[in-house]
GROMACS .gro file of N, CA and C in nm:
model
  492
    1MET      N    1   0.072  -0.114   0.004
    1MET     CA    2   0.004   0.018  -0.019
    1MET      C    3   0.076   0.121   0.007
    2ARG      N    4   0.073   0.215  -0.093
    2ARG     CA    5   0.144   0.350  -0.111
    2ARG      C    6   0.071   0.460  -0.022
    3VAL      N    7   0.153   0.531   0.060
    3VAL     CA    8   0.074   0.624   0.155
    3VAL      C    9   0.116   0.758   0.067
    4ARG      N   10   0.046   0.839   0.047
    4ARG     CA   11   0.042   0.958  -0.015
    4ARG      C   12   0.129   1.059   0.079
    5ALA      N   13   0.220   1.123   0.038
    5ALA     CA   14   0.306   1.207   0.140
    5ALA      C   15   0.243   1.327   0.147
    6SER      N   16   0.253   1.392   0.261
    6SER     CA   17   0.168   1.512   0.313
    6SER      C   18   0.279   1.616   0.290
    7GLU      N   19   0.226   1.742   0.309
    7GLU     CA   20   0.319   1.867   0.298
    7GLU      C   21   0.378   1.890   0.409
    8ARG      N   22   0.345   1.809   0.524
    8ARG     CA   23   0.401   1.837   0.633
    8ARG      C   24   0.535   1.719   0.656
    9GLU      N   25   0.516   1.634   0.591
    9GLU     CA   26   0.599   1.547   0.585
    9GLU      C   27   0.740   1.566   0.485
   10ARG      N   28   0.683   1.648   0.379
   10ARG     CA   29   0.773   1.685   0.290
   10ARG      C   30   0.854   1.801   0.335
   11ASP      N   31   0.793   1.888   0.428
   11ASP     CA   32   0.891   1.973   0.490
   11ASP      C   33   0.962   1.927   0.569
   12GLU      N   34   0.939   1.831   0.663
   12GLU     CA   35   1.014   1.758   0.754
   12GLU      C   36   1.126   1.708   0.677
   13THR      N   37   1.123   1.610   0.573
   13THR     CA   38   1.217   1.577   0.510
   13THR      C   39   1.327   1.690   0.446
   14ILE      N   40   1.279   1.788   0.402
   14ILE     CA   41   1.358   1.905   0.344
   14ILE      C   42   1.430   1.950   0.460
   15ARG      N   43   1.359   1.990   0.587
   15ARG     CA   44   1.444   2.032   0.692
   15ARG      C   45   1.549   1.921   0.757
   16VAL      N   46   1.520   1.799   0.726
   16VAL     CA   47   1.633   1.717   0.769
   16VAL      C   48   1.764   1.707   0.666
   17LEU      N   49   1.712   1.730   0.531
   17LEU     CA   50   1.816   1.724   0.432
   17LEU      C   51   1.891   1.883   0.431
   18ASN      N   52   1.824   1.980   0.479
   18ASN     CA   53   1.882   2.117   0.484
   18ASN      C   54   1.990   2.107   0.608
   19ASP      N   55   1.955   2.046   0.714
   19ASP     CA   56   2.026   2.058   0.831
   19ASP      C   57   2.162   1.967   0.798
   20GLY      N   58   2.115   1.861   0.737
   20GLY     CA   59   2.252   1.782   0.688
   20GLY      C   60   2.363   1.812   0.595
   21CYS      N   61   2.299   1.923   0.497
   21CYS     CA   62   2.396   1.982   0.434
   21CYS      C   63   2.487   2.087   0.504
   22ALA      N   64   2.379   2.160   0.604
   22ALA     CA   65   2.419   2.269   0.656
   22ALA      C   66   2.545   2.232   0.780
   23ASP      N   67   2.540   2.109   0.833
   23ASP     CA   68   2.627   2.042   0.916
   23ASP      C   69   2.736   1.970   0.857
   24GLY      N   70   2.727   1.972   0.714
   24GLY     CA   71   2.836   1.897   0.649
   24GLY      C   72   2.820   1.739   0.633
   25ARG      N   73   2.695   1.708   0.667
   25ARG     CA   74   2.669   1.548   0.652
   25ARG      C   75   2.635   1.520   0.488
   26LEU      N   76   2.590   1.619   0.418
   26LEU     CA   77   2.560   1.608   0.272
   26LEU      C   78   2.619   1.691   0.184
   27SER      N   79   2.695   1.661   0.092
   27SER     CA   80   2.736   1.744  -0.011
   27SER      C   81   2.641   1.826  -0.056
   28THR      N   82   2.700   1.943  -0.161
   28THR     CA   83   2.591   2.044  -0.198
   28THR      C   84   2.521   1.973  -0.299
   29ALA      N   85   2.614   1.894  -0.398
   29ALA     CA   86   2.534   1.826  -0.519
   29ALA      C   87   2.407   1.736  -0.445
   30THR      N   88   2.467   1.655  -0.364
   30THR     CA   89   2.369   1.539  -0.316
   30THR      C   90   2.256   1.628  -0.242
   31HIS      N   91   2.264   1.739  -0.167
   31HIS     CA   92   2.167   1.801  -0.134
   31HIS      C   93   2.071   1.849  -0.225
   32GLU      N   94   2.099   1.933  -0.339
   32GLU     CA   95   2.019   1.974  -0.430
   32GLU      C   96   1.956   1.860  -0.508
   33GLU      N   97   2.016   1.754  -0.525
   33GLU     CA   98   1.963   1.642  -0.605
   33GLU      C   99   1.810   1.588  -0.524
   34ARG      N  100   1.865   1.573  -0.361
   34ARG     CA  101   1.763   1.520  -0.313
   34ARG      C  102   1.624   1.607  -0.276
   35ILE      N  103   1.666   1.741  -0.280
   35ILE     CA  104   1.572   1.825  -0.246
   35ILE      C  105   1.469   1.835  -0.369
   36GLU      N  106   1.529   1.838  -0.480
   36GLU     CA  107   1.435   1.801  -0.615
   36GLU      C  108   1.359   1.672  -0.587
   37ARG      N  109   1.428   1.562  -0.570
   37ARG     CA  110   1.356   1.445  -0.539
   37ARG      C  111   1.238   1.439  -0.436
   38ALA      N  112   1.255   1.504  -0.327
   38ALA     CA  113   1.193   1.555  -0.234
   38ALA      C  114   1.030   1.615  -0.270
   39LEU      N  115   1.076   1.746  -0.365
   39LEU     CA  116   0.950   1.803  -0.416
   39LEU      C  117   0.912   1.725  -0.504
   40ALA      N  118   0.941   1.623  -0.570
   40ALA     CA  119   0.850   1.526  -0.667
   40ALA      C  120   0.802   1.425  -0.588
   41ALA      N  121   0.839   1.385  -0.486
   41ALA     CA  122   0.785   1.267  -0.413
   41ALA      C  123   0.650   1.240  -0.394
   42LYS      N  124   0.620   1.138  -0.430
   42LYS     CA  125   0.448   1.096  -0.403
   42LYS      C  126   0.390   1.022  -0.278
   43THR      N  127   0.522   0.956  -0.249
   43THR     CA  128   0.474   0.869  -0.122
   43THR      C  129   0.561   0.920  -0.015
   44VAL      N  130   0.524   0.837   0.115
   44VAL     CA  131   0.603   0.870   0.212
   44VAL      C  132   0.738   0.789   0.215
   45ASP      N  133   0.713   0.672   0.160
   45ASP     CA  134   0.826   0.581   0.150
   45ASP      C  135   0.955   0.651   0.064
   46GLU      N  136   0.897   0.731  -0.026
   46GLU     CA  137   1.013   0.804  -0.147
   46GLU      C  138   1.099   0.903  -0.043
   47LEU      N  139   1.010   0.963   0.039
   47LEU     CA  140   1.064   1.066   0.138
   47LEU      C  141   1.153   1.008   0.256
   48ARG      N  142   1.122   0.904   0.297
   48ARG     CA  143   1.203   0.833   0.382
   48ARG      C  144   1.333   0.774   0.304
   49GLN      N  145   1.336   0.720   0.199
   49GLN     CA  146   1.452   0.716   0.134
   49GLN      C  147   1.563   0.813   0.128
   50LEU      N  148   1.497   0.930   0.124
   50LEU     CA  149   1.602   1.033   0.074
   50LEU      C  150   1.665   1.088   0.226
   51THR      N  151   1.624   1.047   0.326
   51THR     CA  152   1.681   1.065   0.453
   51THR      C  153   1.742   0.950   0.553
   52MET      N  154   1.736   0.839   0.452
   52MET     CA  155   1.793   0.740   0.549
   52MET      C  156   1.935   0.727   0.596
   53ASP      N  157   2.019   0.781   0.517
   53ASP     CA  158   2.176   0.761   0.564
   53ASP      C  159   2.221   0.899   0.611
   54VAL      N  160   2.124   0.997   0.624
   54VAL     CA  161   2.149   1.118   0.714
   54VAL      C  162   2.129   1.099   0.857
   55PRO      N  163   2.241   1.108   0.896
   55PRO     CA  164   2.247   1.108   1.060
   55PRO      C  165   2.177   1.208   1.140
   56ARG      N  166   2.089   1.167   1.223
   56ARG     CA  167   1.997   1.272   1.286
   56ARG      C  168   2.081   1.308   1.425
   57VAL      N  169   2.080   1.454   1.398
   57VAL     CA  170   2.145   1.543   1.533
   57VAL      C  171   2.030   1.597   1.585
   58LEU      N  172   1.996   1.635   1.716
   58LEU     CA  173   1.898   1.694   1.768
   58LEU      C  174   1.919   1.823   1.772
   59GLY      N  175   1.826   1.890   1.732
   59GLY     CA  176   1.851   2.064   1.711
   59GLY      C  177   1.802   2.121   1.824
   60PRO      N  178   1.825   2.227   1.854
   60PRO     CA  179   1.795   2.294   1.998
   60PRO      C  180   1.642   2.264   2.034
   61LYS      N  181   1.556   2.282   1.959
   61LYS     CA  182   1.406   2.259   1.989
   61LYS      C  183   1.420   2.129   2.028
   62ALA      N  184   1.443   2.006   1.938
   62ALA     CA  185   1.431   1.894   1.994
   62ALA      C  186   1.498   1.875   2.135
   63TRP      N  187   1.624   1.918   2.119
   63TRP     CA  188   1.675   1.885   2.254
   63TRP      C  189   1.625   1.931   2.376
   64LEU      N  190   1.562   2.067   2.383
   64LEU     CA  191   1.507   2.096   2.481
   64LEU      C  192   1.360   2.021   2.519
   65SER      N  193   1.307   1.988   2.435
   65SER     CA  194   1.182   1.917   2.445
   65SER      C  195   1.212   1.787   2.493
   66LYS      N  196   1.321   1.715   2.438
   66LYS     CA  197   1.333   1.571   2.480
   66LYS      C  198   1.414   1.555   2.599
   67THR      N  199   1.510   1.652   2.637
   67THR     CA  200   1.568   1.625   2.753
   67THR      C  201   1.582   1.741   2.885
   68LEU      N  202   1.581   1.869   2.838
   68LEU     CA  203   1.581   1.966   2.924
   68LEU      C  204   1.445   1.976   2.972
   69VAL      N  205   1.321   1.959   2.928
   69VAL     CA  206   1.202   1.992   2.956
   69VAL      C  207   1.167   1.892   3.082
   70PRO      N  208   1.184   1.771   3.045
   70PRO     CA  209   1.158   1.664   3.150
   70PRO      C  210   1.227   1.661   3.267
   71ALA      N  211   1.361   1.730   3.232
   71ALA     CA  212   1.460   1.721   3.381
   71ALA      C  213   1.409   1.839   3.466
   72ILE      N  214   1.335   1.958   3.393
   72ILE     CA  215   1.298   2.051   3.484
   72ILE      C  216   1.162   2.022   3.554
   73ARG      N  217   1.083   1.958   3.478
   73ARG     CA  218   0.955   1.899   3.533
   73ARG      C  219   0.976   1.828   3.673
   74ARG      N  220   1.049   1.729   3.649
   74ARG     CA  221   1.126   1.643   3.767
   74ARG      C  222   1.152   1.709   3.859
   75ARG      N  223   1.243   1.828   3.842
   75ARG     CA  224   1.289   1.901   3.964
   75ARG      C  225   1.145   1.958   4.013
   76VAL      N  226   1.084   2.049   3.945
   76VAL     CA  227   0.968   2.122   3.996
   76VAL      C  228   0.881   2.028   4.090
   77ALA      N  229   0.847   1.898   4.020
   77ALA     CA  230   0.780   1.798   4.095
   77ALA      C  231   0.865   1.749   4.222
   78THR      N  232   0.986   1.732   4.233
   78THR     CA  233   1.030   1.716   4.358
   78THR      C  234   1.035   1.831   4.467
   79ALA      N  235   1.053   1.952   4.404
   79ALA     CA  236   1.030   2.061   4.497
   79ALA      C  237   0.895   2.063   4.577
   80GLN      N  238   0.811   2.061   4.491
   80GLN     CA  239   0.642   2.038   4.534
   80GLN      C  240   0.601   1.925   4.575
   81ALA      N  241   0.680   1.828   4.615
   81ALA     CA  242   0.674   1.687   4.634
   81ALA      C  243   0.586   1.684   4.782
   82PRO      N  244   0.487   1.632   4.771
   82PRO     CA  245   0.425   1.600   4.921
   82PRO      C  246   0.503   1.506   5.005
   83CYS      N  247   0.495   1.558   5.117
   83CYS     CA  248   0.578   1.488   5.222
   83CYS      C  249   0.497   1.382   5.315
   84LEU      N  250   0.574   1.277   5.348
   84LEU     CA  251   0.545   1.150   5.427
   84LEU      C  252   0.632   1.141   5.525
   85TRP      N  253   0.540   1.163   5.634
   85TRP     CA  254   0.646   1.132   5.772
   85TRP      C  255   0.627   0.974   5.808
   86LEU      N  256   0.772   0.922   5.790
   86LEU     CA  257   0.807   0.760   5.812
   86LEU      C  258   0.744   0.739   5.945
   87ASP      N  259   0.771   0.810   6.032
   87ASP     CA  260   0.743   0.780   6.194
   87ASP      C  261   0.581   0.728   6.216
   88GLY      N  262   0.500   0.765   6.119
   88GLY     CA  263   0.367   0.766   6.138
   88GLY      C  264   0.322   0.595   6.061
   89ILE      N  265   0.437   0.534   5.999
   89ILE     CA  266   0.401   0.389   5.958
   89ILE      C  267   0.426   0.298   6.027
   90GLY      N  268   0.359   0.195   6.039
   90GLY     CA  269   0.341   0.085   6.117
   90GLY      C  270   0.425  -0.029   6.027
   91PHE      N  271   0.402  -0.160   6.096
   91PHE     CA  272   0.440  -0.286   6.054
   91PHE      C  273   0.359  -0.342   5.943
   92GLN      N  274   0.231  -0.269   5.931
   92GLN     CA  275   0.143  -0.320   5.819
   92GLN      C  276   0.191  -0.250   5.665
   93PRO      N  277   0.152  -0.299   5.580
   93PRO     CA  278   0.190  -0.221   5.450
   93PRO      C  279   0.089  -0.091   5.427
   94PHE      N  280   0.163   0.021   5.419
   94PHE     CA  281   0.141   0.168   5.384
   94PHE      C  282   0.120   0.174   5.253
   95VAL      N  283   0.005   0.179   5.174
   95VAL     CA  284  -0.001   0.149   5.043
   95VAL      C  285  -0.025   0.318   4.997
   96VAL      N  286   0.075   0.337   4.870
   96VAL     CA  287   0.049   0.476   4.822
   96VAL      C  288   0.007   0.449   4.667
   97GLY      N  289  -0.109   0.529   4.628
   97GLY     CA  290  -0.120   0.498   4.478
   97GLY      C  291  -0.231   0.615   4.446
   98ARG      N  292  -0.312   0.601   4.352
   98ARG     CA  293  -0.423   0.685   4.293
   98ARG      C  294  -0.569   0.647   4.343
   99SER      N  295  -0.570   0.515   4.394
   99SER     CA  296  -0.688   0.457   4.453
   99SER      C  297  -0.750   0.539   4.577
  100PRO      N  298  -0.863   0.560   4.573
  100PRO     CA  299  -0.919   0.626   4.676
  100PRO      C  300  -0.909   0.542   4.819
  101ARG      N  301  -0.866   0.413   4.783
  101ARG     CA  302  -0.876   0.316   4.891
  101ARG      C  303  -0.700   0.297   4.941
  102ALA      N  304  -0.616   0.410   4.873
  102ALA     CA  305  -0.504   0.384   4.914
  102ALA      C  306  -0.470   0.444   5.066
  103ASP      N  307  -0.363   0.452   5.124
  103ASP     CA  308  -0.331   0.508   5.263
  103ASP      C  309  -0.301   0.638   5.226
  104LEU      N  310  -0.210   0.686   5.131
  104LEU     CA  311  -0.163   0.811   5.059
  104LEU      C  312  -0.221   0.805   4.931
  105VAL      N  313  -0.324   0.901   4.887
  105VAL     CA  314  -0.381   0.905   4.753
  105VAL      C  315  -0.289   1.020   4.682
  106MET      N  316  -0.249   0.996   4.577
  106MET     CA  317  -0.172   1.083   4.472
  106MET      C  318  -0.259   1.069   4.341
  107THR      N  319  -0.265   1.188   4.307
  107THR     CA  320  -0.362   1.239   4.195
  107THR      C  321  -0.312   1.215   4.042
  108ASP      N  322  -0.165   1.238   4.073
  108ASP     CA  323  -0.069   1.234   3.924
  108ASP      C  324  -0.149   1.108   3.854
  109GLU      N  325  -0.169   1.118   3.716
  109GLU     CA  326  -0.192   1.020   3.644
  109GLU      C  327  -0.063   0.930   3.626
  110THR      N  328   0.034   0.947   3.636
  110THR     CA  329   0.131   0.844   3.603
  110THR      C  330   0.166   0.765   3.745
  111VAL      N  331   0.074   0.769   3.823
  111VAL     CA  332   0.084   0.695   3.943
  111VAL      C  333  -0.038   0.583   3.927
  112SER      N  334   0.013   0.440   3.958
  112SER     CA  335  -0.101   0.357   3.936
  112SER      C  336  -0.190   0.365   4.064
  113ARG      N  337  -0.284   0.265   4.061
  113ARG     CA  338  -0.382   0.284   4.163
  113ARG      C  339  -0.343   0.240   4.280
  114ARG      N  340  -0.265   0.125   4.278
  114ARG     CA  341  -0.193   0.075   4.403
  114ARG      C  342  -0.054   0.066   4.364
  115HIS      N  343   0.052   0.166   4.366
  115HIS     CA  344   0.157   0.187   4.315
  115HIS      C  345   0.277   0.122   4.393
  116ALA      N  346   0.275   0.124   4.529
  116ALA     CA  347   0.372   0.098   4.600
  116ALA      C  348   0.343   0.082   4.732
  117HIS      N  349   0.421   0.001   4.810
  117HIS     CA  350   0.386   0.018   4.992
  117HIS      C  351   0.500   0.052   5.053
  118ILE      N  352   0.485   0.078   5.176
  118ILE     CA  353   0.573   0.115   5.262
  118ILE      C  354   0.575   0.039   5.385
  119VAL      N  355   0.651  -0.058   5.433
  119VAL     CA  356   0.661  -0.107   5.545
  119VAL      C  357   0.764  -0.087   5.662
  120ARG      N  358   0.735  -0.073   5.798
  120ARG     CA  359   0.827  -0.055   5.854
  120ARG      C  360   0.915  -0.207   5.912
  121THR      N  361   1.030  -0.192   5.897
  121THR     CA  362   1.106  -0.352   5.936
  121THR      C  363   1.181  -0.295   6.097
  122PRO      N  364   1.245  -0.437   6.130
  122PRO     CA  365   1.312  -0.405   6.259
  122PRO      C  366   1.473  -0.314   6.243
  123ASP      N  367   1.479  -0.310   6.101
  123ASP     CA  368   1.595  -0.216   6.080
  123ASP      C  369   1.568  -0.089   6.003
  124GLY      N  370   1.451  -0.074   5.971
  124GLY     CA  371   1.421   0.066   5.917
  124GLY      C  372   1.277   0.070   5.848
  125PHE      N  373   1.305   0.086   5.708
  125PHE     CA  374   1.168   0.116   5.616
  125PHE      C  375   1.203   0.039   5.508
  126MET      N  376   1.108  -0.006   5.427
  126MET     CA  377   1.132  -0.083   5.296
  126MET      C  378   1.017  -0.029   5.203
  127LEU      N  379   1.054   0.005   5.095
  127LEU     CA  380   0.953   0.049   4.977
  127LEU      C  381   0.954  -0.067   4.878
  128ALA      N  382   0.837  -0.102   4.846
  128ALA     CA  383   0.816  -0.198   4.755
  128ALA      C  384   0.730  -0.163   4.619
  129ASP      N  385   0.754  -0.185   4.493
  129ASP     CA  386   0.655  -0.128   4.391
  129ASP      C  387   0.587  -0.268   4.384
  130LEU      N  388   0.427  -0.211   4.354
  130LEU     CA  389   0.348  -0.314   4.341
  130LEU      C  390   0.312  -0.355   4.196
  131GLY      N  391   0.397  -0.359   4.122
  131GLY     CA  392   0.365  -0.401   3.975
  131GLY      C  393   0.333  -0.276   3.891
  132SER      N  394   0.362  -0.141   3.946
  132SER     CA  395   0.316  -0.033   3.885
  132SER      C  396   0.345   0.022   3.715
  133THR      N  397   0.282   0.063   3.635
  133THR     CA  398   0.305   0.081   3.491
  133THR      C  399   0.422   0.157   3.487
  134ASN      N  400   0.451   0.245   3.544
  134ASN     CA  401   0.548   0.390   3.548
  134ASN      C  402   0.656   0.366   3.622
  135GLY      N  403   0.666   0.253   3.703
  135GLY     CA  404   0.790   0.235   3.784
  135GLY      C  405   0.800   0.313   3.911
  136THR      N  406   0.872   0.266   3.996
  136THR     CA  407   0.916   0.340   4.127
  136THR      C  408   1.046   0.371   4.108
  137TRP      N  409   1.094   0.489   4.149
  137TRP     CA  410   1.268   0.535   4.132
  137TRP      C  411   1.298   0.606   4.250
  138LEU      N  412   1.424   0.555   4.271
  138LEU     CA  413   1.490   0.627   4.395
  138LEU      C  414   1.646   0.650   4.334
  139GLY      N  415   1.707   0.769   4.354
  139GLY     CA  416   1.835   0.809   4.318
  139GLY      C  417   1.840   0.795   4.183
  140GLY      N  418   1.744   0.794   4.076
  140GLY     CA  419   1.773   0.792   3.933
  140GLY      C  420   1.751   0.636   3.897
  141ARG      N  421   1.753   0.543   3.999
  141ARG     CA  422   1.736   0.393   3.940
  141ARG      C  423   1.591   0.349   3.983
  142ARG      N  424   1.535   0.267   3.880
  142ARG     CA  425   1.439   0.193   3.912
  142ARG      C  426   1.439   0.095   4.012
  143VAL      N  427   1.342   0.105   4.093
  143VAL     CA  428   1.346  -0.008   4.217
  143VAL      C  429   1.225  -0.103   4.200
  144GLY      N  430   1.253  -0.232   4.253
  144GLY     CA  431   1.147  -0.320   4.290
  144GLY      C  432   1.119  -0.328   4.428
  145GLN      N  433   1.223  -0.327   4.517
  145GLN     CA  434   1.228  -0.316   4.639
  145GLN      C  435   1.346  -0.264   4.695
  146VAL      N  436   1.323  -0.159   4.819
  146VAL     CA  437   1.452  -0.092   4.845
  146VAL      C  438   1.441  -0.045   4.963
  147GLU      N  439   1.539  -0.052   5.056
  147GLU     CA  440   1.559   0.018   5.217
  147GLU      C  441   1.522   0.185   5.163
  148ILE      N  442   1.449   0.250   5.277
  148ILE     CA  443   1.455   0.402   5.241
  148ILE      C  444   1.456   0.442   5.372
  149ALA      N  445   1.485   0.581   5.363
  149ALA     CA  446   1.516   0.655   5.493
  149ALA      C  447   1.459   0.808   5.490
  150ALA      N  448   1.456   0.855   5.603
  150ALA     CA  449   1.409   0.996   5.616
  150ALA      C  450   1.501   1.086   5.521
  151GLY      N  451   1.443   1.173   5.430
  151GLY     CA  452   1.536   1.244   5.347
  151GLY      C  453   1.514   1.219   5.183
  152ASP      N  454   1.503   1.081   5.176
  152ASP     CA  455   1.498   1.031   5.025
  152ASP      C  456   1.379   1.087   4.958
  153VAL      N  457   1.374   1.117   4.840
  153VAL     CA  458   1.272   1.159   4.751
  153VAL      C  459   1.244   1.045   4.625
  154VAL      N  460   1.150   0.981   4.662
  154VAL     CA  461   1.083   0.872   4.590
  154VAL      C  462   1.018   0.917   4.447
  155LEU      N  463   1.029   0.859   4.325
  155LEU     CA  464   0.946   0.922   4.211
  155LEU      C  465   0.846   0.793   4.191
  156LEU      N  466   0.718   0.816   4.193
  156LEU     CA  467   0.630   0.714   4.165
  156LEU      C  468   0.578   0.753   4.018
  157GLY      N  469   0.628   0.714   3.920
  157GLY     CA  470   0.581   0.754   3.807
  157GLY      C  471   0.676   0.874   3.792
  158ASP      N  472   0.603   0.984   3.770
  158ASP     CA  473   0.666   1.122   3.749
  158ASP      C  474   0.651   1.187   3.882
  159ALA      N  475   0.541   1.132   3.939
  159ALA     CA  476   0.540   1.222   4.095
  159ALA      C  477   0.624   1.193   4.211
  160ALA      N  478   0.667   1.296   4.265
  160ALA     CA  479   0.787   1.283   4.374
  160ALA      C  480   0.702   1.272   4.513
  161LEU      N  481   0.750   1.222   4.599
  161LEU     CA  482   0.714   1.201   4.720
  161LEU      C  483   0.843   1.216   4.805
  162ARG      N  484   0.838   1.287   4.894
  162ARG     CA  485   0.958   1.327   4.997
  162ARG      C  486   0.904   1.260   5.127
  163LEU      N  487   1.034   1.189   5.165
  163LEU     CA  488   1.028   1.115   5.279
  163LEU      C  489   1.071   1.180   5.410
  164LEU      N  490   1.029   1.190   5.506
  164LEU     CA  491   1.074   1.269   5.637
  164LEU      C  492   1.042   1.181   5.746
   0.00000   0.00000   0.00000
């Protein structure tokens, strides 16, 4: 099945070719020939063929949206994170999630209904992920079960939780 190329797809192909030439990844002759072919292309596959060998380099806008913006969101979430006092947790599992039946209800859509639980142990506290979709994170690493302490900031999906 041949999918007809849209103007947006044609413009994106030309942008990639222009960037490739400007960065020295395409010669001027190759660039001119491929621009002509892009303008004449009828299908999406024809457009894809023109940029398959052009290495992609993230431009400033793409870099901002793919790396910097998520980092800023995480930092803001951490700064505004709700606090959980560990002293109030007993030896029964304390469930954190989106469910109204959770012991601590979090409204962020990246938090699962029953996301994780915290349990007091003789040596401190343990946090266990309950099979959440977006994971439980501590110190930049995804965790299944981990020992936690006051001062830790745990990410449940994209939502931060500060432990005190």
